[in-house]
mmCIF file of C-alpha atoms in Angstrom:
data_model
loop_
_atom_site.group_PDB
_atom_site.id
_atom_site.type_symbol
_atom_site.label_atom_id
_atom_site.label_comp_id
_atom_site.label_asym_id
_atom_site.label_seq_id
_atom_site.Cartn_x
_atom_site.Cartn_y
_atom_site.Cartn_z
ATOM 1 C CA UNK W 159 0.000 0.000 0.000
ATOM 2 C CA UNK W 160 1.403 3.393 -0.998
ATOM 3 C CA UNK W 161 2.124 5.876 1.753
ATOM 4 C CA UNK W 162 0.326 9.196 1.628
ATOM 5 C CA UNK W 163 2.308 12.384 2.151
ATOM 6 C CA UNK W 164 1.427 16.060 2.223
ATOM 7 C CA UNK W 165 4.111 18.668 1.542
ATOM 8 C CA UNK W 166 3.384 22.203 2.746
ATOM 9 C CA UNK W 167 5.578 24.824 1.103
ATOM 10 C CA UNK W 168 6.821 24.289 -2.446
ATOM 11 C CA UNK W 169 10.092 26.217 -2.410
ATOM 12 C CA UNK W 170 13.400 24.579 -3.273
ATOM 13 C CA UNK W 171 13.390 22.160 -0.326
ATOM 14 C CA UNK W 172 9.674 21.333 -0.328
ATOM 15 C CA UNK W 173 9.607 21.113 -4.116
ATOM 16 C CA UNK W 174 12.532 18.696 -4.110
ATOM 17 C CA UNK W 175 10.840 16.496 -1.482
ATOM 18 C CA UNK W 176 7.628 16.539 -3.510
ATOM 19 C CA UNK W 177 9.399 15.549 -6.731
ATOM 20 C CA UNK W 178 11.365 12.706 -5.127
ATOM 21 C CA UNK W 179 8.357 11.227 -3.307
ATOM 22 C CA UNK W 180 6.290 11.419 -6.481
ATOM 23 C CA UNK W 181 9.031 9.788 -8.566
ATOM 24 C CA UNK W 182 9.071 6.913 -6.050
ATOM 25 C CA UNK W 183 5.372 6.353 -6.681
ATOM 26 C CA UNK W 184 4.079 7.813 -3.407
ATOM 27 C CA UNK W 185 0.754 9.607 -3.119
ATOM 28 C CA UNK W 186 1.630 13.260 -2.553
ATOM 29 C CA UNK W 187 -0.537 16.289 -1.865
ATOM 30 C CA UNK W 188 1.369 19.496 -2.705
ATOM 31 C CA UNK W 189 0.263 22.592 -0.772
ATOM 32 C CA UNK W 190 1.245 26.241 -1.086
ATOM 33 C CA UNK W 191 -0.547 29.577 -0.905
ATOM 34 C CA UNK W 192 1.262 30.728 -4.065
ATOM 35 C CA UNK W 193 -0.856 29.827 -7.113
ATOM 36 C CA UNK W 194 2.138 29.855 -9.454
ATOM 37 C CA UNK W 195 4.009 27.268 -7.360
ATOM 38 C CA UNK W 196 0.934 25.063 -7.062
ATOM 39 C CA UNK W 197 0.418 25.133 -10.846
ATOM 40 C CA UNK W 198 4.024 23.998 -11.275
ATOM 41 C CA UNK W 199 3.309 20.814 -9.296
ATOM 42 C CA UNK W 200 -0.115 19.917 -10.691
ATOM 43 C CA UNK W 201 1.439 17.427 -13.094
ATOM 44 C CA UNK W 202 4.048 16.179 -10.620
ATOM 45 C CA UNK W 203 2.177 15.479 -7.377
ATOM 46 C CA UNK W 204 -0.956 13.349 -7.060
ATOM 47 C CA UNK W 205 -2.865 16.497 -6.100
ATOM 48 C CA UNK W 206 -1.913 20.150 -5.660
ATOM 49 C CA UNK W 207 -3.942 22.788 -3.828
ATOM 50 C CA UNK W 208 -3.702 26.513 -3.131
ATOM 51 C CA UNK W 209 -4.095 26.879 0.615
ATOM 52 C CA UNK W 210 -2.928 28.939 3.584
ATOM 53 C CA UNK W 211 -1.662 26.305 6.023
ATOM 54 C CA UNK W 212 -2.207 28.614 9.012
ATOM 55 C CA UNK W 213 -5.963 28.348 8.363
ATOM 56 C CA UNK W 214 -7.128 25.405 10.478
ATOM 57 C CA UNK W 215 -10.531 25.216 8.783
ATOM 58 C CA UNK W 216 -8.926 24.858 5.352
ATOM 59 C CA UNK W 217 -6.621 22.082 6.575
ATOM 60 C CA UNK W 218 -9.598 20.228 8.036
ATOM 61 C CA UNK W 219 -11.514 20.577 4.766
ATOM 62 C CA UNK W 220 -8.771 18.820 2.769
ATOM 63 C CA UNK W 221 -8.569 16.044 5.377
ATOM 64 C CA UNK W 222 -4.972 16.723 6.383
ATOM 65 C CA UNK W 223 -5.264 14.407 9.400
ATOM 66 C CA UNK W 224 -5.782 11.462 7.029
ATOM 67 C CA UNK W 225 -2.230 11.759 5.707
ATOM 68 C CA UNK W 226 0.354 9.506 7.329
ATOM 69 C CA UNK W 227 3.156 12.036 7.075
ATOM 70 C CA UNK W 228 3.084 15.808 6.629
ATOM 71 C CA UNK W 229 6.243 17.730 5.757
ATOM 72 C CA UNK W 230 6.232 21.435 6.683
ATOM 73 C CA UNK W 231 8.753 23.001 4.308
ATOM 74 C CA UNK W 232 7.754 26.644 4.714
ATOM 75 C CA UNK W 233 10.604 28.997 3.808
ATOM 76 C CA UNK W 234 11.525 32.082 5.811
ATOM 77 C CA UNK W 235 8.185 32.662 7.548
ATOM 78 C CA UNK W 236 8.971 31.118 10.943
ATOM 79 C CA UNK W 237 5.641 32.239 12.417
ATOM 80 C CA UNK W 238 3.692 30.412 9.694
ATOM 81 C CA UNK W 239 5.856 27.320 10.177
ATOM 82 C CA UNK W 240 5.202 27.279 13.930
ATOM 83 C CA UNK W 241 1.465 27.912 13.640
ATOM 84 C CA UNK W 242 1.108 25.238 10.937
ATOM 85 C CA UNK W 243 2.947 22.722 13.138
ATOM 86 C CA UNK W 244 0.698 23.516 16.109
ATOM 87 C CA UNK W 245 -2.436 22.989 14.001
ATOM 88 C CA UNK W 246 -1.165 19.708 12.537
ATOM 89 C CA UNK W 247 -0.302 18.445 16.016
ATOM 90 C CA UNK W 248 -3.714 19.394 17.385
ATOM 91 C CA UNK W 249 -5.414 17.677 14.441
ATOM 92 C CA UNK W 250 -3.582 14.460 15.306
ATOM 93 C CA UNK W 251 -1.360 13.999 12.248
ATOM 94 C CA UNK W 252 0.638 10.783 12.760
ATOM 95 C CA UNK W 253 4.025 12.128 11.723
ATOM 96 C CA UNK W 254 5.133 15.743 11.258
ATOM 97 C CA UNK W 255 8.522 16.658 9.777
ATOM 98 C CA UNK W 256 9.447 20.344 9.824
ATOM 99 C CA UNK W 257 12.222 22.358 8.194
ATOM 100 C CA UNK W 258 13.909 24.556 10.822
ATOM 101 C CA UNK W 259 15.491 27.902 10.017
ATOM 102 C CA UNK W 260 17.766 27.995 13.064
ATOM 103 C CA UNK W 261 18.369 26.421 16.490
ATOM 104 C CA UNK W 262 15.825 28.721 18.189
ATOM 105 C CA UNK W 263 13.177 27.628 15.674
ATOM 106 C CA UNK W 264 14.089 23.989 16.373
ATOM 107 C CA UNK W 265 13.647 24.432 20.137
ATOM 108 C CA UNK W 266 10.129 25.749 19.610
ATOM 109 C CA UNK W 267 9.250 22.984 17.134
ATOM 110 C CA UNK W 268 10.374 20.342 19.641
ATOM 111 C CA UNK W 269 7.945 21.764 22.199
ATOM 112 C CA UNK W 270 4.892 21.974 19.924
ATOM 113 C CA UNK W 271 4.653 18.506 18.433
ATOM 114 C CA UNK W 272 7.126 18.116 15.550
ATOM 115 C CA UNK W 273 8.307 14.500 15.308
ATOM 116 C CA UNK W 274 11.324 15.201 13.128
ATOM 117 C CA UNK W 275 13.203 18.440 12.482
ATOM 118 C CA UNK W 276 15.569 18.967 9.572
ATOM 119 C CA UNK W 277 18.137 21.666 8.776
ATOM 120 C CA UNK W 278 18.752 21.212 5.028
ATOM 121 C CA UNK W 279 20.923 24.303 4.569
ATOM 122 C CA UNK W 280 23.045 23.626 7.662
ATOM 123 C CA UNK W 281 23.460 19.928 6.868
ATOM 124 C CA UNK W 282 24.383 20.611 3.251
ATOM 125 C CA UNK W 283 26.840 23.250 4.439
ATOM 126 C CA UNK W 284 28.577 20.687 6.643
ATOM 127 C CA UNK W 285 28.796 18.177 3.797
ATOM 128 C CA UNK W 286 30.232 20.730 1.391
ATOM 129 C CA UNK W 287 32.693 22.043 4.000
ATOM 130 C CA UNK W 288 34.094 18.563 4.637
ATOM 131 C CA UNK W 289 34.467 17.982 0.901
ATOM 132 C CA UNK W 290 36.261 21.325 0.523
ATOM 133 C CA UNK W 291 38.759 20.337 3.226
ATOM 134 C CA UNK W 292 39.877 17.331 1.178
ATOM 135 C CA UNK W 293 38.904 15.645 -2.081
ATOM 136 C CA UNK W 294 39.242 12.372 -0.165
ATOM 137 C CA UNK W 295 36.153 13.224 1.938
ATOM 138 C CA UNK W 296 33.295 12.185 -0.357
ATOM 139 C CA UNK W 297 30.214 12.478 1.837
ATOM 140 C CA UNK W 298 29.219 13.374 5.372
ATOM 141 C CA UNK W 299 25.931 12.645 7.115
ATOM 142 C CA UNK W 300 24.802 13.649 10.607
ATOM 143 C CA UNK W 301 23.288 10.781 12.611
ATOM 144 C CA UNK W 302 22.694 12.902 15.703
ATOM 145 C CA UNK W 303 24.002 16.112 17.259
ATOM 146 C CA UNK W 304 27.287 14.375 18.128
ATOM 147 C CA UNK W 305 27.634 11.383 15.786
ATOM 148 C CA UNK W 306 28.070 11.113 12.024
ATOM 149 C CA UNK W 307 28.856 8.731 9.212
ATOM 150 C CA UNK W 308 31.437 9.676 6.614
ATOM 151 C CA UNK W 309 32.571 8.267 3.264
ATOM 152 C CA UNK W 310 36.281 8.763 2.671
ATOM 153 C CA UNK W 311 38.626 7.728 -0.107
ATOM 154 C CA UNK W 312 41.737 5.797 0.919
ATOM 155 C CA UNK W 313 44.518 8.224 0.113
ATOM 156 C CA UNK W 314 48.294 7.964 0.330
ATOM 157 C CA UNK W 315 48.327 7.517 4.130
ATOM 158 C CA UNK W 316 46.128 4.401 3.956
ATOM 159 C CA UNK W 317 47.206 2.868 0.640
ATOM 160 C CA UNK W 318 48.710 -0.636 1.053
ATOM 161 C CA UNK W 319 47.965 -0.831 4.778
ATOM 162 C CA UNK W 320 45.541 -3.151 6.534
ATOM 163 C CA UNK W 321 42.779 -2.181 8.929
ATOM 164 C CA UNK W 322 44.709 -3.815 11.745
ATOM 165 C CA UNK W 323 47.764 -1.694 10.864
ATOM 166 C CA UNK W 324 45.694 1.477 11.003
ATOM 167 C CA UNK W 325 43.753 0.329 14.091
ATOM 168 C CA UNK W 326 41.191 3.053 13.487
ATOM 169 C CA UNK W 327 38.939 1.988 16.350
ATOM 170 C CA UNK W 328 41.703 2.053 19.003
ATOM 171 C CA UNK W 329 43.459 5.166 17.693
ATOM 172 C CA UNK W 330 40.459 7.302 16.777
ATOM 173 C CA UNK W 331 37.358 5.716 18.326
ATOM 174 C CA UNK W 332 35.709 5.222 14.926
ATOM 175 C CA UNK W 333 34.405 2.061 13.268
ATOM 176 C CA UNK W 334 34.872 1.076 9.615
ATOM 177 C CA UNK W 335 31.512 -0.504 8.804
ATOM 178 C CA UNK W 336 32.100 -1.157 5.091
ATOM 179 C CA UNK W 337 34.575 -0.716 2.240
ATOM 180 C CA UNK W 338 33.490 0.042 -1.316
ATOM 181 C CA UNK W 339 35.795 -1.239 -4.034
ATOM 182 C CA UNK W 340 34.538 -0.211 -7.455
ATOM 183 C CA UNK W 341 30.968 -1.474 -7.764
ATOM 184 C CA UNK W 342 31.255 -4.004 -4.935
ATOM 185 C CA UNK W 343 30.834 -3.329 -1.229
ATOM 186 C CA UNK W 344 32.440 -5.306 1.585
ATOM 187 C CA UNK W 345 30.290 -5.113 4.708
ATOM 188 C CA UNK W 346 32.114 -5.787 8.012
ATOM 189 C CA UNK W 347 35.581 -6.043 6.396
ATOM 190 C CA UNK W 348 38.231 -8.293 7.954
ATOM 191 C CA UNK W 349 41.070 -6.774 9.972
ATOM 192 C CA UNK W 350 43.667 -8.008 7.457
ATOM 193 C CA UNK W 351 41.904 -6.268 4.538
ATOM 194 C CA UNK W 352 44.563 -4.423 2.529
ATOM 195 C CA UNK W 353 43.406 -1.001 1.384
ATOM 196 C CA UNK W 354 43.964 0.017 -2.211
ATOM 197 C CA UNK W 355 44.121 3.586 -3.449
ATOM 198 C CA UNK W 356 40.620 4.885 -4.207
ATOM 199 C CA UNK W 357 38.902 2.304 -1.968
ATOM 200 C CA UNK W 358 36.054 4.064 -0.153
ATOM 201 C CA UNK W 359 35.708 3.555 3.594
ATOM 202 C CA UNK W 360 32.371 4.081 5.331
ATOM 203 C CA UNK W 361 33.204 5.187 8.861
ATOM 204 C CA UNK W 362 30.913 5.883 11.805
ATOM 205 C CA UNK W 363 31.741 7.629 15.065
ATOM 206 C CA UNK W 364 31.517 10.690 17.270
ATOM 207 C CA UNK W 365 32.115 13.967 15.422
ATOM 208 C CA UNK W 366 35.215 14.786 17.474
ATOM 209 C CA UNK W 367 36.708 11.357 16.704
ATOM 210 C CA UNK W 368 35.883 11.561 13.001
ATOM 211 C CA UNK W 369 37.602 14.939 12.885
ATOM 212 C CA UNK W 370 40.813 13.444 14.347
ATOM 213 C CA UNK W 371 40.600 10.508 11.940
ATOM 214 C CA UNK W 372 40.214 12.834 8.955
ATOM 215 C CA UNK W 373 43.118 15.077 9.974
ATOM 216 C CA UNK W 374 45.504 12.174 10.589
ATOM 217 C CA UNK W 375 44.606 9.644 7.898
ATOM 218 C CA UNK W 376 42.314 11.126 5.275
ATOM 219 C CA UNK W 377 43.715 14.552 4.432
ATOM 220 C CA UNK W 378 46.885 14.107 2.385
ATOM 221 C CA UNK W 379 49.742 16.432 3.326
#
């Protein structure tokens, strides 16, 4: 059975979410108070409606509480984002994901019923920053406020050495959970695995430990 989503706010972030969910075959209701944006998604989403999400009566009329997951992707209008979240929570929506503008916005959202809070600009900034530091850092994903998972390319400092030689867990407190070699992926690699140049390590750990690991083994001098 297909999941049913509603996306409120069709800017860059909300529009991207709407497109991806629709391309995966999900039922998506696209909502925005801007007629031009709604018209853009009429042929992309299952349904698209012009609506002010701070109007509780309007949300009730479209049956918003029947949707399993509502994503509040409102842009810079923090007040509208907060009020929309309050209404959705009071109407009993099962799952509410909200885009936060800043940490203060996140604190409020946590108190008023948001189940998941995302910071797309901040998170993308972190990923880009890590990639700028070194071409060997391919991707970076926050798992929590203090833990992350990172994809790194085995550079000169790791080439020809085994995992037991590097002893990444003992020296840096991080765990190598997989190694990608070309199109294949080795999950839970053995300690005597010899790393080749351009192998990709998937490493998980605390942010402070990952930072030490990157500085000492990933970033080529």
